[in-house]
Coordinates of C-alpha atoms and ligand atoms in Angstrom, one line a residue:
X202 CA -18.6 8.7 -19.6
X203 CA -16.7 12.1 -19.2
X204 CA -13.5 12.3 -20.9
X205 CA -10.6 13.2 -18.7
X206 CA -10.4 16.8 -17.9
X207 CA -7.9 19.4 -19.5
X208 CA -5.0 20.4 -17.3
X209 CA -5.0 24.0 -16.1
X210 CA -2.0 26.0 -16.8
X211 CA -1.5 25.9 -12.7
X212 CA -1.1 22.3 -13.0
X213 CA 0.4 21.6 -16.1
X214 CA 3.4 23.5 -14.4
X215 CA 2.2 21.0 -11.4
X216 CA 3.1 17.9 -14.4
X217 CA 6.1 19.2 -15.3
X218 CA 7.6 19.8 -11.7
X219 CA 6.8 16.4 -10.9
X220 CA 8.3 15.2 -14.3
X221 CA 11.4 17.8 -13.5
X222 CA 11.7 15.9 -10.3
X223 CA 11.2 19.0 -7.9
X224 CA 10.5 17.8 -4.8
X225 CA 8.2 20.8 -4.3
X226 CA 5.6 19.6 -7.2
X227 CA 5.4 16.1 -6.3
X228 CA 4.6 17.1 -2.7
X229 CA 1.8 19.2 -4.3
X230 CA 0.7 16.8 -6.4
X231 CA -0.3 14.3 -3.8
X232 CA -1.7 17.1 -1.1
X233 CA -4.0 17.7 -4.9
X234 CA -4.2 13.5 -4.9
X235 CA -5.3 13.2 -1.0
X236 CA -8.1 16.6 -0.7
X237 CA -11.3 15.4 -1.2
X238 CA -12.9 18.5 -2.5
X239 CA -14.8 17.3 -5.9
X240 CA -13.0 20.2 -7.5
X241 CA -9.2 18.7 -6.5
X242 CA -10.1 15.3 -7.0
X243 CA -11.2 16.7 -10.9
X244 CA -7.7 18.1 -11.1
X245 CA -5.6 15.0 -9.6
X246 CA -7.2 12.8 -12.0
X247 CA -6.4 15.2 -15.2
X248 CA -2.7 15.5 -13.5
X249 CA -2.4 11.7 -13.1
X250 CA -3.5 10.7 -16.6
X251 CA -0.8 13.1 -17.3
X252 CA 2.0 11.8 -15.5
X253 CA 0.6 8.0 -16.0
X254 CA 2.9 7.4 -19.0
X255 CA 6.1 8.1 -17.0
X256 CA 4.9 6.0 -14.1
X257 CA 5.2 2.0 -13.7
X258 CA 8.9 2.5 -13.8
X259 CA 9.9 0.9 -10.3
X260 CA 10.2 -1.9 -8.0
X261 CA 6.8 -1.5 -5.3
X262 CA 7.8 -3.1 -2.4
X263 CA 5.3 -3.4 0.4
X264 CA 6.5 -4.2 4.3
X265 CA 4.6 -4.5 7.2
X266 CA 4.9 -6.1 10.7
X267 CA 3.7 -5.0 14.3
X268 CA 4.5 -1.8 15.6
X269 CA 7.8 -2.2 17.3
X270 CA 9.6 -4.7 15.2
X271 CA 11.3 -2.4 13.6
X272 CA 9.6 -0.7 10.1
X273 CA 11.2 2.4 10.2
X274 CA 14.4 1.4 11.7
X275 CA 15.2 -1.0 8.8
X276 CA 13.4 0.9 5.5
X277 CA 15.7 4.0 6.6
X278 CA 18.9 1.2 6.3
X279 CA 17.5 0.1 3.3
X280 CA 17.0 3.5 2.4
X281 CA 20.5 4.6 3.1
X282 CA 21.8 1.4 0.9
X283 CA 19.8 1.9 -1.8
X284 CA 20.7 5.5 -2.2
X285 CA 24.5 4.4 -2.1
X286 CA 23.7 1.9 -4.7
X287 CA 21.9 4.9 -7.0
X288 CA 18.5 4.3 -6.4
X289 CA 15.6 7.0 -5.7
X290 CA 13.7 5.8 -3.1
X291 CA 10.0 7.0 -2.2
X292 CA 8.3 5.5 1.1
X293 CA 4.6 6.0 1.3
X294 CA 2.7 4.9 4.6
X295 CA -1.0 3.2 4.3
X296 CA -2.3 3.4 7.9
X297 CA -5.8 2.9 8.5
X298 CA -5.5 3.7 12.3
X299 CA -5.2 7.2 11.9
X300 CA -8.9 7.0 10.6
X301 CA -10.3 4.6 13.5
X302 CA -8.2 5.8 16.1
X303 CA -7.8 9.2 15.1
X304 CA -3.9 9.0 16.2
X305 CA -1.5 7.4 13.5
X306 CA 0.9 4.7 14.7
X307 CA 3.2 5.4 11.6
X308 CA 2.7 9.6 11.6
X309 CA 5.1 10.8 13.8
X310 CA 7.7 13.0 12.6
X311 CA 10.6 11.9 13.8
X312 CA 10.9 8.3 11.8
X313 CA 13.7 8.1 9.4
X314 CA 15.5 11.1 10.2
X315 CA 18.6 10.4 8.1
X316 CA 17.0 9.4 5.4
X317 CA 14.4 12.0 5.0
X318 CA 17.3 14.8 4.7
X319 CA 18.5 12.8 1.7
X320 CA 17.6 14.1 -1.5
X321 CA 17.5 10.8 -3.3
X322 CA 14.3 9.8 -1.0
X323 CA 10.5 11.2 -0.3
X324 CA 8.6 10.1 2.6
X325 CA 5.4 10.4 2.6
X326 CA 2.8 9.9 6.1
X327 CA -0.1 8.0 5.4
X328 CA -3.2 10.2 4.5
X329 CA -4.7 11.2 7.3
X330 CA -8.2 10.6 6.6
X331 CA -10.8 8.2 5.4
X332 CA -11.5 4.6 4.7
X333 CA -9.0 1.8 4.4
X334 CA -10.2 1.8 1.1
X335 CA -9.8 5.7 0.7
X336 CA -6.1 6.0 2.6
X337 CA -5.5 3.0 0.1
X338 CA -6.7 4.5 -3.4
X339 CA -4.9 7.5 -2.5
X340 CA -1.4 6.0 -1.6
X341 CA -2.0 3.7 -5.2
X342 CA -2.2 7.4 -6.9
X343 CA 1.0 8.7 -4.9
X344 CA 3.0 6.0 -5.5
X345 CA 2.3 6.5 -9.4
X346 CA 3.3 9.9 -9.1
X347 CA 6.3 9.2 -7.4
X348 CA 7.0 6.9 -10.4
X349 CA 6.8 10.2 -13.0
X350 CA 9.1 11.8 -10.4
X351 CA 11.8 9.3 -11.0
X352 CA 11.9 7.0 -8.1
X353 CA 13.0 3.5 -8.9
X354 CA 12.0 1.7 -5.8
X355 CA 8.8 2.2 -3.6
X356 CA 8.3 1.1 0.0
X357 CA 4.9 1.3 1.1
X358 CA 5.0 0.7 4.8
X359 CA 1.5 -0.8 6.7
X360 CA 1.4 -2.2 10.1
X361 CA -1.5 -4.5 11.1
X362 CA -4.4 -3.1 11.1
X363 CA -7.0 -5.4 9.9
X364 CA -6.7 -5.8 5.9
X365 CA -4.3 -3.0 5.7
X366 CA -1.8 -6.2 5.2
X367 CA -3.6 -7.6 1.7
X368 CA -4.4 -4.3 0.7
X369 CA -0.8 -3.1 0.7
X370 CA 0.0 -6.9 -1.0
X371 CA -2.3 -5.8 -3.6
X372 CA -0.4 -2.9 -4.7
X373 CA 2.9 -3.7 -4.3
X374 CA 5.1 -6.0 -6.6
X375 CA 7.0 -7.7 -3.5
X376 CA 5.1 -8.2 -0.2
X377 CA 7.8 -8.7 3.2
X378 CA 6.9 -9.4 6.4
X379 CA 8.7 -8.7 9.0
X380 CA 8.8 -10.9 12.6
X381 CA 10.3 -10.4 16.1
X382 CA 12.4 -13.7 16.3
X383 CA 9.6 -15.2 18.9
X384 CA 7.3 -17.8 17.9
X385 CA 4.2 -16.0 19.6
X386 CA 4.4 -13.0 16.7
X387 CA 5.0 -16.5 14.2
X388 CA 1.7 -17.7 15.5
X389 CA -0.3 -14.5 15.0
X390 CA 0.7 -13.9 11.4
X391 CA -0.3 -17.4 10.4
X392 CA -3.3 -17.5 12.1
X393 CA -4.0 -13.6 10.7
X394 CA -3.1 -15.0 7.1
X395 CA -0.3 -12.7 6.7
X396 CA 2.7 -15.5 6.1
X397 CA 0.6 -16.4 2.8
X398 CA 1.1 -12.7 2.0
X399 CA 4.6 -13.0 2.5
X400 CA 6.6 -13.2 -0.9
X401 CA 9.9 -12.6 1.6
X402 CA 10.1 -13.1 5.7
X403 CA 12.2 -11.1 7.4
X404 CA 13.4 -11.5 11.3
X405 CA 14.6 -8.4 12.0
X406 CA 16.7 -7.8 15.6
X407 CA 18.8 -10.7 15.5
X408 CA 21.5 -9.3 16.9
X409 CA 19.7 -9.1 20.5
X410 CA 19.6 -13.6 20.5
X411 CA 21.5 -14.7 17.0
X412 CA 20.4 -18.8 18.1
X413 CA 16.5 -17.2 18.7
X414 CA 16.4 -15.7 15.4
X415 CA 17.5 -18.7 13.9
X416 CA 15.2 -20.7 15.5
X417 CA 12.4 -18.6 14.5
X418 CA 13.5 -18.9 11.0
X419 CA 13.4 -22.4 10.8
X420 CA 10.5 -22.8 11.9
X421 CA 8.9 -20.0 9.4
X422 CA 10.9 -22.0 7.0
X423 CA 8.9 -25.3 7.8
X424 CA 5.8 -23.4 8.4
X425 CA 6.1 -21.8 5.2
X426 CA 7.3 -25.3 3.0
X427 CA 3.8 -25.9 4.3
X428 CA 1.6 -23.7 3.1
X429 CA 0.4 -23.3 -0.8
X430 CA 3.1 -21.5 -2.8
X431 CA 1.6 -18.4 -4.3
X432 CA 3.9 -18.9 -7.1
X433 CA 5.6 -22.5 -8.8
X434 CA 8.4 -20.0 -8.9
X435 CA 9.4 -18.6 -6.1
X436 CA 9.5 -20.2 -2.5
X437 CA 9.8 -17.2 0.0
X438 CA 13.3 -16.9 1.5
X439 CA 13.5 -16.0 5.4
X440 CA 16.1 -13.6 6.1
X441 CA 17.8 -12.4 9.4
X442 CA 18.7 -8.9 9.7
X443 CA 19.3 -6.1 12.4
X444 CA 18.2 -3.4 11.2
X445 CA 19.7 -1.4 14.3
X446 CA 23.3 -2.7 12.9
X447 CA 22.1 -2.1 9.5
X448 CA 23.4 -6.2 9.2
X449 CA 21.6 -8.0 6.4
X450 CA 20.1 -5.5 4.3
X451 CA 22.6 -6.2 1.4
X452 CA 21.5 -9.6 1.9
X453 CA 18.1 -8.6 1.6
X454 CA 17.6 -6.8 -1.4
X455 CA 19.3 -9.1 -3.3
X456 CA 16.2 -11.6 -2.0
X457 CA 14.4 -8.6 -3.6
X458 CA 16.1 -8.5 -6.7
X459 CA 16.0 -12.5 -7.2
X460 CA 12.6 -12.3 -7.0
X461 CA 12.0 -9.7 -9.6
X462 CA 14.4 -11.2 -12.0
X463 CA 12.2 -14.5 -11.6
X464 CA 9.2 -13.1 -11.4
X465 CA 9.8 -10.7 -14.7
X466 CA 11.7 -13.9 -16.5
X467 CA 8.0 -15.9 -15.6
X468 CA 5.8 -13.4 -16.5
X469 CA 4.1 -13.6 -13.1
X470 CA 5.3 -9.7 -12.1
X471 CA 3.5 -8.4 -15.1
X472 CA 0.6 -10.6 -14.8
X473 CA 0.4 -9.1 -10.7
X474 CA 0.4 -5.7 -12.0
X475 CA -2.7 -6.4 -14.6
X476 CA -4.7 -8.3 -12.1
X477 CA -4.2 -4.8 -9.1
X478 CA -5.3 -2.8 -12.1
X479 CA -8.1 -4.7 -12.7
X480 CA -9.0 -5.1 -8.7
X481 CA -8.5 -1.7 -8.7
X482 CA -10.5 -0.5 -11.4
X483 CA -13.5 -2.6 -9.8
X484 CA -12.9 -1.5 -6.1
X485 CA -13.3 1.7 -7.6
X486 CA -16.5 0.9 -9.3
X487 CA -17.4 -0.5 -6.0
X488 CA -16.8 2.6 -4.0
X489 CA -18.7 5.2 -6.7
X490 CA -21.4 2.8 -6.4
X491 CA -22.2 2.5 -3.0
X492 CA -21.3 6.5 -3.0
X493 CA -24.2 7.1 -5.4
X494 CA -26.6 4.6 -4.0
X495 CA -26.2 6.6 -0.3
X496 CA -26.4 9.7 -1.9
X497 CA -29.7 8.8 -4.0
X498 CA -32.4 11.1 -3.0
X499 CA -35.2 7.8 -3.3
X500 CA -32.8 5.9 -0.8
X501 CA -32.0 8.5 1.3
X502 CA -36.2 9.3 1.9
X503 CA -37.1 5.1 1.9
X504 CA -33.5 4.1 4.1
X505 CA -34.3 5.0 7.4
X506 CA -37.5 3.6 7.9
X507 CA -36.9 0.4 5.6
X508 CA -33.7 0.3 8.7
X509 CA -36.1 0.2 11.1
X510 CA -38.3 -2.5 9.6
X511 CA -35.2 -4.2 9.4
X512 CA -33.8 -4.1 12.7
X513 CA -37.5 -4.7 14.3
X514 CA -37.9 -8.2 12.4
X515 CA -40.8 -6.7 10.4
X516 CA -38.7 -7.5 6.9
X517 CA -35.8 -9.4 5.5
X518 CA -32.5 -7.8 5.2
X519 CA -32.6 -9.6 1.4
X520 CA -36.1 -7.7 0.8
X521 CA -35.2 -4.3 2.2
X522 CA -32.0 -4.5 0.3
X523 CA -33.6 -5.6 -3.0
X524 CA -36.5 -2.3 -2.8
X525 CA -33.7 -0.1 -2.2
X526 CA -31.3 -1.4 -5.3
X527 CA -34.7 -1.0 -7.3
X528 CA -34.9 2.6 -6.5
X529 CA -31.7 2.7 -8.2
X530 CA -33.5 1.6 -11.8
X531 CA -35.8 4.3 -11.5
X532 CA -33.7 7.3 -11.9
X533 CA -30.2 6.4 -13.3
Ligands
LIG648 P1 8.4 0.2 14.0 O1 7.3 0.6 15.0 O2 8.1 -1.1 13.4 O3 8.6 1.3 12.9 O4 9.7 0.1 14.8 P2 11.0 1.1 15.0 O5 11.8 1.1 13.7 O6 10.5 2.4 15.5 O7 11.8 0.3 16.1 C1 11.3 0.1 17.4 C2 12.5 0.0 18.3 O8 13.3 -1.2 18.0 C3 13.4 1.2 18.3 O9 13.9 1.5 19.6 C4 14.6 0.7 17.4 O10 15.8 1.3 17.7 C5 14.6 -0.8 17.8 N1 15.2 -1.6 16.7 C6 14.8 -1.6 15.4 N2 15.5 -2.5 14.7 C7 16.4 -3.1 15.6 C8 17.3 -4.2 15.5 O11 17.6 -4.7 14.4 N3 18.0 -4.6 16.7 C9 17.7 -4.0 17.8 N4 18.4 -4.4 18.9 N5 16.8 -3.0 18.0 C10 16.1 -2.6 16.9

């Protein structure tokens, strides 16, 4: 096992900018976080272990919902009330689309235009490249860094993209959905799986049909008295809010800040955060695994033909696998 590498002089500068709370370093330090040039991913890990003890410091609050319902509208009036409540808020995006699609439904520039001029807040687009798994590890390392620059509350922002929703649940202290108050986006999150993500629901636009929104809400409410609770603890409130009228987002955080006060007071918020380490630490295994095995020189020669025999019916996906893991004995 390599020990963690020694910061350079560049970026122990880097650490204390981002400690200092200059904008300009922890902007740095996550362009270092996201490259994936083996020689920057050296330096963002020395730089992280660095900055580690000063992270963990905030409230990680997840959101997603389908494009449209209203993500940036309503985390730039939570943003706004935050800030006028003292809070330094950090909003990092994990979107997968950007990768499949090569366009990014959260990327364009415009989003949160107040509350990117503020100097209280950081936004952050989603990385631009790679996995799920890879926009996901790096968002995980951001959001850390953010933490060492002093920001007390983290939004990381995901709209549905296959398991973008559970990944972003598994790094985030408080997962909120939000719903357009019509029972056919209801339908689709429980059938996705998404409600039993949910540790708040949110309908945002009320304002355009108060009686719809409430409607909808009820019948989350029943929907959601229904399912398993993820915690004996804490039954997840549904909210209205317009987000466009900035209506319900006092209202709202305070659901937030019940639920960590319960969840610390229970031990459950502590026990989340050793359980993502641990999921983490493993999806990372994971990852360098099935990195090295591809990159084997044995597998690399005996893969493509051992594909063939496979697709042709002339072996079993179980015996081609187990030759190639073997090939793994032989030279690590
Ligand atoms: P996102 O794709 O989920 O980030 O959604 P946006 O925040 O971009 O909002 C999509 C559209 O809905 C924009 O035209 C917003 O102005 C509008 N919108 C957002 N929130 C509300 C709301 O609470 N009420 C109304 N009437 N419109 C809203």
């Amino acid at each position: 096992m390599n020990a963690p590498a020694a910061l350079t002089a560049e970026d122990a500068t880097l650490v204390a900018g981002v400690r200092a709370r200059e904008r300009r370093a922890l902007a740095k330090a996550i362009t270092l976080i996201e490259s994936s040039r083996a020689d920057h991913q050296e330096r963002a890990h020395a730089v992280l272990d660095a900055l580690l003890p000063q992270a963990g410091n905030s409230i990680r609050v997840g959101i997603t919902g389908v494009p449209g319902v209203g993500k940036s509208t309503f985390i730039e009036a939570l943003g706004l009330h935050l800030i006028a409540a003292g809070h330094r808020v950090a909003v990092l995006a994990v979107d997968p689309s950007s990768s499949i699609s090569g366009g990014s439904i959260l990327g364009d520039k415009t989003r949160m235009e107040s509350l990117s001029q503020r100097e209280e807040a950081f936004i952050r687009p989603s990385p631009s490249s790679g996995s799920l798994g890879g926009v996901a590890e790096k968002t995980r390392e951001a959001m850390l860094v953010c933490e060492a620059a002093g920001f007390d509350v983290v939004i990381v922002e995901t709209v549905g993209v296959g398991q973008s929703e559970t990944t972003v649940a598994g790094m985030t202290d408080v997962f909120v959905l939000l719903q357009l108050p019509n029972a056919g986006d209801d339908l689709q999150a429980i059938k996705k799986g998404i409600v039993e993500l949910a540790d708040v629901v949110v309908f945002n636009k009320a304002d355009i049909d108060a009686r719809a929104a409430e409607m909808a809400a009820a019948q989350m409410r029943s929907a959601l008295s229904m399912l398993h609770a993820a915690s004996p603890n804490w039954q997840p409130p549904v909210l209205k809010t317009s987000a466009a009228k900035k209506e319900g987002i006092a209202e709202f955080w305070q659901a937030i800040e019940n639920y960590r006060q319960t969840m610390t007071a229970s031990g459950e918020l502590t026990a989340r955060r050793r359980h993502q380490a641990q999921a983490w630490m493993w999806q990372l295994i994971d990852s360098g695994l099935r990195h090295r095995f591809r990159d084997h020189p044995g597998v690399q020669a005996a893969l493509p033909a051992l594909t063939q025999t496979v697709e042709s019916g002339a072996t079993t996906p179980t015996a081609a696998a187990h030759r190639l893991l073997n090939l793994l004995n032989r030279f690590f």
